[in-house]
């Protein structure tokens, strides 16, 4: 059984002014409790990976195995880059009544000067939604920009997570680097670090087959 959940301020989940890893970890814990799940294998990408790590370190009893996709338990490089992306998203203007494809193309054109990597623009554009003829972003840009420093950093932990962990990075991405290995080793002593050749930050989009294979190989046999 696979459950995919939207973090707060993302997708179909409710918006909240609070956006910390402790809060997002609690969201997942509450969901597990509600569904009666006492043990799970947790997979998260980027901010979701940091949320998954936080939960594993807070409540190792709930996490059988952990998979962190292209993110380490350290502060993530420049806040300014993400701040620029958020500003670019906020400044997108789309007239009412356009077709979805035209609106998406217009948003893509307006983001291009700041978000130059096409795959990243495509990823951001998945958040463009239409409500009664009006286009806007379904992510809570205000809360995310307000908590950007929290999102880019990682909470302090002293007790390691004892279970198996996989850190799965993209070879073209800087987010799991050899500089992070000591901290990965300290907090996740059973960690295996792998990089998928030719993948950027959005590993599962760039190299889908290789990503799925790596994840399946890490899972316990059925």
Phi, psi and omega in degrees: 000125180245127176248132174246128181235145177273131174296158174306148182067012179228153172053227182268003181283157182295155175273146180212144178289342182267131185216068178245163179293327178297317180293318182289326175296318178297323177304314181292319179300317179297320179297314180301317179298313181299325182270359179069029180266119184262346181205135181216163169260125189252128177234130178217147179249134174057242178301323177295327177293320178292325176295316179298318178297318180300314180297317180297323181282328178282316186228069182300337178297336183271345190245113181284317177211156183232136175233117178251118185262115177051047173202146181246165179277050181223173175294135182269140184307182213322124174298326186302321180299312181290326177299319178295321178297317181296316178300319179296318179295319180296329185272358178295129179240125180232122179295151179295154169082005177284156173290160182300317182293322179292319180296318180295319179296318180295316178296320179299315180298319183286331179280334190308317182300330182261316182259090191277340181279117185304319181297324180290320176299316179301320179297314180294324183290345175295345180269000179279121182232157179247128176234114179049050175082354180252138180259140177200182181263134180276347175280150180275088185297327180297309182296320181294315181292325179295325184255020185302320180297320178296316184293323181283336181267191178214138182298157179277131176227149181244330182265126184285161173274123188276351186274175178293139179223143176240125173255111189246104184255171171262138183295337181264012182244145182271003194278346167234099183243167181299335176297333183275346187304318180300320181287322175300314182297322181294315185271335183228074187300339179261024184284143172244126180255126178228148174238136178267121185299131174084000181264143172268207184296323183268073190305314186291340176272319185288319184224070189301309184300313182295323178298309181300317180300314181298319180293313181297323179294334181275335182291151178293153178298143183296000000 
